[in-house]
Coordinates of C-alpha atoms in Angstrom, one line a residue:
X17 CA 14.6 33.8 15.6
X18 CA 13.8 31.0 13.1
X19 CA 15.5 28.5 15.3
X20 CA 13.3 29.6 18.2
X21 CA 10.2 29.2 16.0
X22 CA 11.3 25.7 14.9
X23 CA 11.7 24.7 18.6
X24 CA 8.2 26.1 19.3
X25 CA 6.8 23.9 16.5
X26 CA 8.6 20.9 17.9
X27 CA 7.2 21.5 21.3
X28 CA 3.7 21.8 19.9
X29 CA 4.2 18.4 18.2
X30 CA 5.3 16.9 21.5
X31 CA 2.3 18.4 23.2
X32 CA 0.0 16.8 20.6
X33 CA 1.8 13.4 21.0
X34 CA 1.3 13.7 24.7
X35 CA -2.5 14.1 24.1
X36 CA -2.4 10.9 22.1
X37 CA -0.4 9.2 24.8
X38 CA -3.0 10.2 27.5
X39 CA -5.7 8.8 25.3
X40 CA -3.9 5.5 25.1
X41 CA -3.5 5.5 28.9
X42 CA -7.2 6.0 29.2
X43 CA -7.8 3.0 26.9
X44 CA -9.4 5.1 24.1
X45 CA -9.9 2.8 21.1
X46 CA -7.2 2.5 18.6
X47 CA -9.3 3.7 15.7
X48 CA -10.3 6.9 17.7
X49 CA -6.7 7.6 18.5
X50 CA -5.8 7.2 14.8
X51 CA -8.5 9.6 13.6
X52 CA -7.7 12.1 16.4
X53 CA -4.0 12.0 15.2
X54 CA -5.2 12.6 11.6
X55 CA -7.4 15.6 12.6
X56 CA -4.7 17.2 14.8
X57 CA -2.1 16.7 12.1
X58 CA -4.3 18.3 9.4
X59 CA -5.0 21.4 11.7
X60 CA -1.3 21.7 12.8
X61 CA 0.0 21.4 9.3
X62 CA -2.4 23.9 7.8
X63 CA -1.5 26.4 10.6
X64 CA 2.3 26.0 9.7
X65 CA 1.4 26.4 6.0
X66 CA -0.7 29.5 6.5
X67 CA 1.9 31.2 8.7
X68 CA 5.2 30.3 7.0
X69 CA 4.3 28.8 3.6
X70 CA 5.9 25.6 2.1
X71 CA 9.5 26.8 1.5
X72 CA 10.2 29.0 4.6
X73 CA 13.1 27.9 6.7
X74 CA 10.8 27.5 9.7
X75 CA 8.6 25.1 7.7
X76 CA 11.4 23.0 6.3
X77 CA 13.4 23.0 9.5
X78 CA 10.3 21.9 11.5
X79 CA 9.4 19.2 9.1
X80 CA 13.0 17.9 9.1
X81 CA 12.6 17.2 12.9
X82 CA 9.0 15.9 12.5
X83 CA 10.3 13.3 10.0
X84 CA 12.2 11.7 12.9
X85 CA 8.7 10.6 14.1
X86 CA 6.9 10.2 10.8
X87 CA 9.6 8.7 8.5
X88 CA 11.1 6.9 11.5
X89 CA 7.8 5.1 12.1
X90 CA 7.5 4.1 8.4
X91 CA 11.1 2.8 8.4
X92 CA 10.3 0.7 11.4
X93 CA 7.3 -0.8 9.5
X94 CA 9.5 -1.4 6.4
X95 CA 12.1 -3.0 8.7
X96 CA 9.8 -5.8 9.6
X97 CA 8.1 -6.3 6.2
X98 CA 10.5 -8.8 4.7
X99 CA 10.9 -10.9 7.8
X100 CA 7.1 -10.8 8.2
X101 CA 6.5 -11.9 4.6
X102 CA 8.9 -14.8 4.8
X103 CA 8.1 -16.1 8.2
X104 CA 4.3 -15.7 7.7
X105 CA 4.3 -17.7 4.4
X106 CA 6.5 -20.5 5.8
X107 CA 4.5 -20.6 9.1
X108 CA 1.3 -21.0 7.1
X109 CA 2.8 -24.4 6.0
X110 CA 4.1 -25.4 9.4
X111 CA 0.7 -24.7 11.0
X112 CA -1.0 -26.8 8.3
X113 CA -3.0 -23.8 7.2
X114 CA -2.3 -24.2 3.4
X115 CA -1.5 -27.9 3.0
X116 CA -4.8 -28.8 1.3
X117 CA -5.7 -25.7 -0.6
X118 CA -2.3 -24.1 -1.5
X119 CA -3.0 -24.3 -5.3
X120 CA -6.5 -23.0 -5.0
X121 CA -5.6 -20.3 -2.6
X122 CA -2.8 -19.0 -4.8
X123 CA -5.0 -19.1 -7.9
X124 CA -7.8 -17.3 -6.2
X125 CA -5.7 -14.5 -4.6
X126 CA -3.7 -13.8 -7.7
X127 CA -6.9 -14.1 -9.9
X128 CA -8.8 -11.6 -7.7
X129 CA -5.9 -9.2 -7.6
X130 CA -5.5 -9.2 -11.4
X131 CA -9.3 -9.2 -12.0
X132 CA -9.8 -6.2 -9.8
X133 CA -6.9 -4.5 -11.4
X134 CA -8.5 -5.0 -14.8
X135 CA -11.7 -3.5 -13.5
X136 CA -9.8 -0.6 -12.0
X137 CA -8.2 0.1 -15.4
X138 CA -11.6 0.2 -17.0
X139 CA -12.8 2.6 -14.2
X140 CA -9.7 4.8 -14.8
X141 CA -10.4 4.9 -18.5
X142 CA -14.0 5.8 -17.9
X143 CA -13.0 8.6 -15.5
X144 CA -10.4 10.1 -17.9
X145 CA -12.8 10.0 -20.8
X146 CA -15.8 11.3 -18.7
X147 CA -13.8 14.3 -17.4
X148 CA -12.3 14.9 -20.8
X149 CA -8.7 14.9 -19.5
X150 CA -6.1 15.9 -22.1
X151 CA -2.3 15.6 -21.5
X152 CA -1.6 18.1 -24.2
X153 CA -2.8 21.0 -22.0
X154 CA -0.2 20.4 -19.3
X155 CA 2.8 22.7 -19.2
X156 CA 6.2 21.8 -18.0
X157 CA 8.0 24.0 -15.4
X158 CA 11.5 23.6 -14.1
X159 CA 10.5 20.9 -11.6
X160 CA 8.6 19.0 -14.3
X161 CA 11.5 19.2 -16.8
X162 CA 13.9 17.9 -14.1
X163 CA 11.5 15.0 -13.3
X164 CA 11.2 14.1 -17.0
X165 CA 15.0 13.9 -17.3
X166 CA 15.0 11.4 -14.4
X167 CA 12.2 9.4 -16.0
X168 CA 14.0 9.1 -19.3
X169 CA 16.9 7.4 -17.6
X170 CA 14.6 5.1 -15.7
X171 CA 12.4 4.2 -18.7
X172 CA 15.5 3.1 -20.7
X173 CA 15.7 -0.1 -18.6
X174 CA 12.0 -0.7 -18.9
X175 CA 11.9 -0.3 -22.7
X176 CA 14.8 -2.8 -23.1
X177 CA 12.9 -5.6 -21.4
X178 CA 10.3 -7.7 -23.0
X179 CA 7.2 -8.8 -21.0
X180 CA 8.6 -12.3 -20.6
X181 CA 11.8 -10.8 -19.3
X182 CA 9.9 -8.7 -16.8
X183 CA 8.1 -11.8 -15.6
X184 CA 11.5 -13.6 -15.2
X185 CA 12.5 -10.7 -12.9
X186 CA 10.0 -11.9 -10.4
X187 CA 11.9 -15.2 -9.8
X188 CA 14.5 -15.0 -7.0
X189 CA 18.1 -15.7 -8.0
X190 CA 19.5 -14.5 -4.7
X191 CA 16.9 -14.8 -1.9
X192 CA 19.2 -13.2 0.6
X193 CA 19.5 -10.1 -1.6
X194 CA 15.7 -10.0 -2.0
X195 CA 15.3 -10.2 1.8
X196 CA 17.0 -6.8 1.9
X197 CA 14.4 -5.4 -0.5
X198 CA 17.1 -4.6 -3.1
X199 CA 14.8 -4.9 -6.1
X200 CA 11.3 -3.6 -7.0
X201 CA 10.2 -7.2 -7.3
X202 CA 11.9 -8.3 -4.0
X203 CA 8.6 -8.9 -2.1
X204 CA 7.1 -11.3 -4.6
X205 CA 10.5 -13.0 -4.9
X206 CA 10.6 -13.6 -1.1
X207 CA 7.1 -15.0 -1.3
X208 CA 8.1 -17.4 -4.0
X209 CA 11.2 -18.4 -2.0
X210 CA 9.1 -18.9 1.1
X211 CA 6.6 -21.1 -0.8
X212 CA 9.5 -23.4 -1.9
X213 CA 10.7 -23.6 1.7
X214 CA 7.2 -24.5 2.8
X215 CA 6.7 -27.2 0.2
X216 CA 10.2 -28.6 1.1
X217 CA 9.1 -28.7 4.7
X218 CA 6.0 -30.8 3.8
X219 CA 8.3 -33.3 2.0
X220 CA 10.7 -33.5 4.9
X221 CA 7.9 -33.9 7.4
X222 CA 6.6 -36.9 5.5
X223 CA 10.0 -38.7 5.2
X224 CA 11.8 -37.4 8.3
X225 CA 9.1 -36.4 10.8
X226 CA 11.6 -35.5 13.6
X227 CA 13.4 -33.0 11.5
X228 CA 10.1 -31.6 10.2
X229 CA 8.8 -31.1 13.7
X230 CA 12.0 -29.4 14.8
X231 CA 11.9 -27.0 11.9
X232 CA 8.3 -26.3 12.6
X233 CA 9.1 -25.3 16.2
X234 CA 11.8 -23.0 15.0
X235 CA 9.5 -21.3 12.5
X236 CA 6.6 -21.0 14.9
X237 CA 8.9 -19.5 17.5
X238 CA 10.3 -17.0 15.0
X239 CA 6.7 -16.2 13.9
X240 CA 5.7 -15.4 17.5
X241 CA 8.7 -13.1 17.9
X242 CA 8.1 -11.3 14.6
X243 CA 4.4 -10.8 15.4
X244 CA 5.4 -9.4 18.8
X245 CA 7.7 -6.9 17.1
X246 CA 4.8 -6.0 14.7
X247 CA 2.5 -5.3 17.7
X248 CA 5.1 -3.1 19.4
X249 CA 5.5 -1.0 16.2
X250 CA 1.8 -0.7 15.6
X251 CA 1.3 0.9 18.9
X252 CA 3.2 3.9 17.5
X253 CA 0.7 4.3 14.7
X254 CA -1.1 7.4 16.0
X255 CA 2.2 9.2 16.6
X256 CA 3.4 8.3 13.1
X257 CA 0.2 9.5 11.4
X258 CA 0.3 12.8 13.4
X259 CA 3.8 13.6 12.1
X260 CA 3.2 12.4 8.5
X261 CA -0.1 14.2 7.9
X262 CA 1.4 17.4 9.5
X263 CA 4.2 17.2 6.9
X264 CA 1.8 16.6 4.0
X265 CA -0.6 19.5 4.9
X266 CA 2.3 21.9 5.7
X267 CA 4.3 21.3 2.5
X268 CA 1.7 20.7 -0.2
X269 CA 1.7 23.1 -3.2
X270 CA -2.0 24.1 -3.1
X271 CA -1.6 26.4 -6.1
X272 CA -0.4 23.6 -8.3
X273 CA -3.1 21.3 -7.0
X274 CA -5.7 24.0 -8.0
X275 CA -4.3 24.2 -11.5
X276 CA -4.4 20.4 -11.9
X277 CA -7.7 20.2 -9.9
X278 CA -9.6 18.5 -12.7
X279 CA -7.1 15.6 -12.8
X280 CA -7.1 15.3 -9.0
X281 CA -10.9 15.2 -8.9
X282 CA -11.1 12.7 -11.8
X283 CA -8.5 10.5 -10.0
X284 CA -10.4 10.5 -6.7
X285 CA -13.7 9.8 -8.5
X286 CA -12.1 6.7 -10.0
X287 CA -10.6 5.7 -6.7
X288 CA -13.9 6.0 -4.9
X289 CA -15.8 4.1 -7.6
X290 CA -13.2 1.3 -7.4
X291 CA -13.5 1.2 -3.6
X292 CA -17.3 0.8 -4.0
X293 CA -16.6 -2.1 -6.4
X294 CA -14.7 -3.8 -3.5
X295 CA -17.7 -3.3 -1.3
X296 CA -20.0 -4.7 -4.0
X297 CA -17.8 -7.8 -4.3
X298 CA -18.1 -8.3 -0.5
X299 CA -21.9 -7.8 -0.8
X300 CA -22.0 -10.4 -3.6
X301 CA -20.7 -13.1 -1.2
X302 CA -23.2 -12.0 1.4
X303 CA -20.9 -10.0 3.7
X304 CA -21.9 -6.7 5.2
X305 CA -19.6 -4.1 3.6
X306 CA -20.2 -1.7 6.5
X307 CA -18.2 -4.0 8.8
X308 CA -15.4 -4.1 6.3
X309 CA -15.3 -0.2 6.2
X310 CA -15.4 0.2 10.0
X311 CA -12.8 -2.4 10.8
X312 CA -10.5 -1.6 7.9
X313 CA -10.6 2.2 8.2
X314 CA -7.6 2.6 10.6
X315 CA -5.4 0.5 8.2
X316 CA -6.7 2.3 5.2
X317 CA -6.1 5.6 6.9
X318 CA -2.5 4.8 7.6
X319 CA -2.0 3.6 4.0
X320 CA -3.5 7.0 2.9
X321 CA -1.2 9.1 5.1
X322 CA 2.0 7.1 4.7
X323 CA 1.8 6.3 0.9
X324 CA 3.4 2.9 1.4
X325 CA 1.7 -0.4 0.8
X326 CA 4.8 -2.3 2.1
X327 CA 4.9 -0.3 5.3
X328 CA 1.2 -1.0 5.8
X329 CA 1.6 -4.8 5.4
X330 CA 1.7 -5.6 9.2
X331 CA -1.6 -3.7 9.7
X332 CA -3.0 -5.3 6.5
X333 CA -2.4 -8.8 7.8
X334 CA -3.5 -8.1 11.4
X335 CA -6.7 -6.5 10.2
X336 CA -7.6 -9.4 8.1
X337 CA -6.9 -12.0 10.8
X338 CA -8.1 -10.3 13.9
X339 CA -11.0 -8.2 12.6
X340 CA -12.2 -9.6 9.3
X341 CA -12.0 -13.3 10.0
X342 CA -9.5 -14.3 7.4
X343 CA -7.3 -17.3 8.1
X344 CA -3.6 -16.6 8.8
X345 CA -2.3 -18.4 5.7
X346 CA -4.6 -16.6 3.3
X347 CA -4.1 -13.2 5.0
X348 CA -0.4 -13.6 4.6
X349 CA -0.7 -14.6 1.0
X350 CA -3.1 -11.9 0.1
X351 CA -1.2 -9.2 1.9
X352 CA 2.2 -10.2 0.5
X353 CA 1.1 -10.8 -3.1
X354 CA -0.9 -7.5 -2.9
X355 CA 2.4 -5.6 -2.5
X356 CA 3.6 -6.6 -6.0
X357 CA 0.7 -7.9 -8.0
X358 CA -2.5 -6.2 -9.0
X359 CA -2.3 -2.9 -7.1
X360 CA -5.7 -1.4 -8.0
X361 CA -4.7 2.2 -7.5
X362 CA -1.0 2.4 -8.5
X363 CA -0.9 -0.3 -11.2
X364 CA -4.6 -0.1 -12.4
X365 CA -6.3 3.3 -12.3
X366 CA -3.2 5.6 -12.7
X367 CA -1.5 4.1 -15.8
X368 CA -4.9 3.7 -17.5
X369 CA -5.8 7.4 -17.0
X370 CA -2.4 8.6 -18.2
X371 CA -2.6 6.4 -21.3
X372 CA -6.0 7.9 -22.2
X373 CA -4.6 11.4 -21.7
X374 CA -1.6 11.0 -24.0
X375 CA -3.2 8.8 -26.6
X376 CA -4.4 11.7 -28.8
X377 CA -0.8 13.1 -28.9
X378 CA 0.4 9.8 -30.4
X379 CA -2.4 9.8 -33.0
X380 CA -4.4 7.2 -31.2
X381 CA -8.2 7.4 -30.6
X382 CA -8.6 6.7 -26.8
X383 CA -12.3 5.9 -27.3
X384 CA -11.8 3.0 -29.7
X385 CA -12.7 -0.4 -28.4
X386 CA -9.5 -2.0 -29.6
X387 CA -7.4 0.6 -27.7
X388 CA -9.5 0.2 -24.5
X389 CA -9.3 -3.6 -24.5
X390 CA -5.6 -3.6 -25.2
X391 CA -4.9 -1.1 -22.5
X392 CA -6.9 -3.1 -19.9
X393 CA -5.0 -6.3 -20.8
X394 CA -1.6 -4.5 -20.7
X395 CA -2.4 -2.9 -17.4
X396 CA -3.5 -6.2 -15.8
X397 CA -0.4 -8.1 -17.0
X398 CA 2.0 -5.2 -16.2
X399 CA 0.7 -5.1 -12.6
X400 CA 3.2 -7.9 -11.7
X401 CA 6.1 -6.6 -9.8
X402 CA 5.0 -3.1 -9.0
X403 CA 6.9 -1.9 -5.9
X404 CA 4.8 -1.5 -2.8
X405 CA 6.2 1.9 -1.8
X406 CA 5.6 5.5 -2.7
X407 CA 6.5 5.9 -6.3
X408 CA 5.4 2.5 -7.5
X409 CA 2.7 4.0 -9.6
X410 CA 5.4 5.9 -11.6
X411 CA 7.1 2.6 -12.4
X412 CA 3.8 1.0 -13.4
X413 CA 2.9 4.0 -15.6
X414 CA 6.3 3.9 -17.4
X415 CA 5.8 0.2 -18.1
X416 CA 2.3 0.6 -19.5
X417 CA 3.1 3.7 -21.6
X418 CA 6.2 2.1 -23.0
X419 CA 4.4 -1.1 -24.0
X420 CA 1.6 0.9 -25.6
X421 CA 4.2 3.1 -27.5
X422 CA 2.9 6.3 -25.9
X423 CA 4.9 9.3 -24.7
X424 CA 6.1 9.2 -21.1
X425 CA 6.6 12.9 -20.5
X426 CA 3.1 13.2 -18.9
X427 CA 4.4 11.3 -15.8
X428 CA 6.8 14.1 -15.0
X429 CA 4.2 16.8 -15.6
X430 CA 2.1 15.6 -12.7
X431 CA 4.8 15.8 -10.1
X432 CA 3.2 18.6 -8.1
X433 CA 0.0 16.6 -7.4
X434 CA 1.7 13.2 -7.3
X435 CA 1.8 12.9 -3.4
X436 CA -1.8 13.9 -3.0
X437 CA -3.1 11.4 -5.5
X438 CA -0.7 8.7 -4.3
X439 CA -2.3 8.8 -0.9
X440 CA -5.6 7.6 -2.3
X441 CA -4.0 5.1 -4.7
X442 CA -2.1 3.5 -1.8
X443 CA -5.3 3.1 0.3
X444 CA -7.0 1.5 -2.6
X445 CA -4.0 -0.9 -3.1
X446 CA -4.4 -2.0 0.5
X447 CA -8.1 -2.4 0.2
X448 CA -7.7 -4.5 -2.9
X449 CA -5.3 -6.9 -1.0
X450 CA -7.7 -7.1 2.0
X451 CA -10.7 -7.7 -0.3
X452 CA -8.8 -10.5 -2.0
X453 CA -8.0 -12.1 1.3
X454 CA -11.6 -11.9 2.5
X455 CA -13.1 -13.3 -0.8
X456 CA -10.5 -16.1 -1.0
X457 CA -11.0 -17.1 2.6
X458 CA -14.8 -17.2 2.1
X459 CA -14.4 -19.3 -1.1
X460 CA -12.1 -21.9 0.5
X461 CA -14.2 -22.3 3.7
X462 CA -11.5 -20.9 5.9
X463 CA -13.5 -17.8 6.9
X464 CA -14.6 -16.9 10.5
X465 CA -18.0 -15.3 9.9
X466 CA -18.4 -14.6 13.6
X467 CA -15.2 -12.5 13.8
X468 CA -16.3 -10.6 10.7
X469 CA -19.6 -9.7 12.2
X470 CA -18.3 -8.7 15.6
X471 CA -18.9 -4.9 15.9
X472 CA -15.8 -4.1 18.0
X473 CA -12.4 -3.4 16.4
X474 CA -9.6 -5.4 18.0
X475 CA -7.0 -3.1 19.5
X476 CA -3.4 -2.8 18.1

């Protein structure tokens, strides 16, 4: 009987996917298809949850099949991330997009990412203090105890590394290994390697122009192929979102979420406040934040549902260049650096909130100015090398709490609401990267104001 019910759920998912397919055939806009998928997934997931619950065999069996669409789509995006990062950065040099301003662009992108992370840390601290969050009140169940046991093993490696050693980890020793994404810092390592290749190309072009031109043709051809692959994958976005959000709503532990509701609310208040800060920064350089919200919403929605900044990278870059008027070179830099440096949600707000919550247990006054300033500085510096996938916030929190000599057990105590909060954190990470791209492009004079002001969203 259960097998029959699972088949029924699978058929329903296919029917909903067919609805999205018909919308595509009728040339319904990409953003409308994305939000239709989001709404259908929420409704379908809640129905499964209400009928069967989160642990019933029908639910788990159905989700297992749904993951072929959802997780399969995310894996396809992750498949193209490293090739896209490498080719995009090198192509920025071959297309002469970064020749004159490479130093200024790098400084601005990294500076904005770190600056907004420092602000997000301050916002997280304010939210935790304002809501009176206290880690001592949290209780550990079996799942939380198991999670903490895993964290103790993971934090051992973090505690044994000094901050300079963590920075050294960003430098690639084997770029081919990093192209496989083998390390948490692989993305930034690939960016560094690509920059060296780009600078080397400029030198070869000056001394051996024929070789330089031949290399540029190879890179430009590879860039066209990779971007075509990205386009093909992005067309699957509505189907991926439908399956992912169905899984999220069907399997969420709503009782645990209710118990930790205060922390969830405080987290989302901080995330929303920081998003408003992004909009204020755009307003400060005389750009209409409404255009940013409308054009960036499909990308932010996917980041929200998928919980992967790395998987969102193709959409992050395309939204910047096609919709927001950012030059290709800067969009590639901002998107790529944003995966590992200065993630406003995962590396900024979350670690800062946890540090405030556990400080009293360590005999530290979380309201003292010295603690707050130290925490903001530690969060900003520690935001280098945070993995751009689901779970990166855990790694960031472990680093910050370890450096501040605070207990790490609280990280495991929040396991039940981690997925829900991580959705908002990931969307904020992506928004931070896009904001850095727009601001840097505007500051360097490589910004297309007309594209930014156009009302229509370019289709994927």
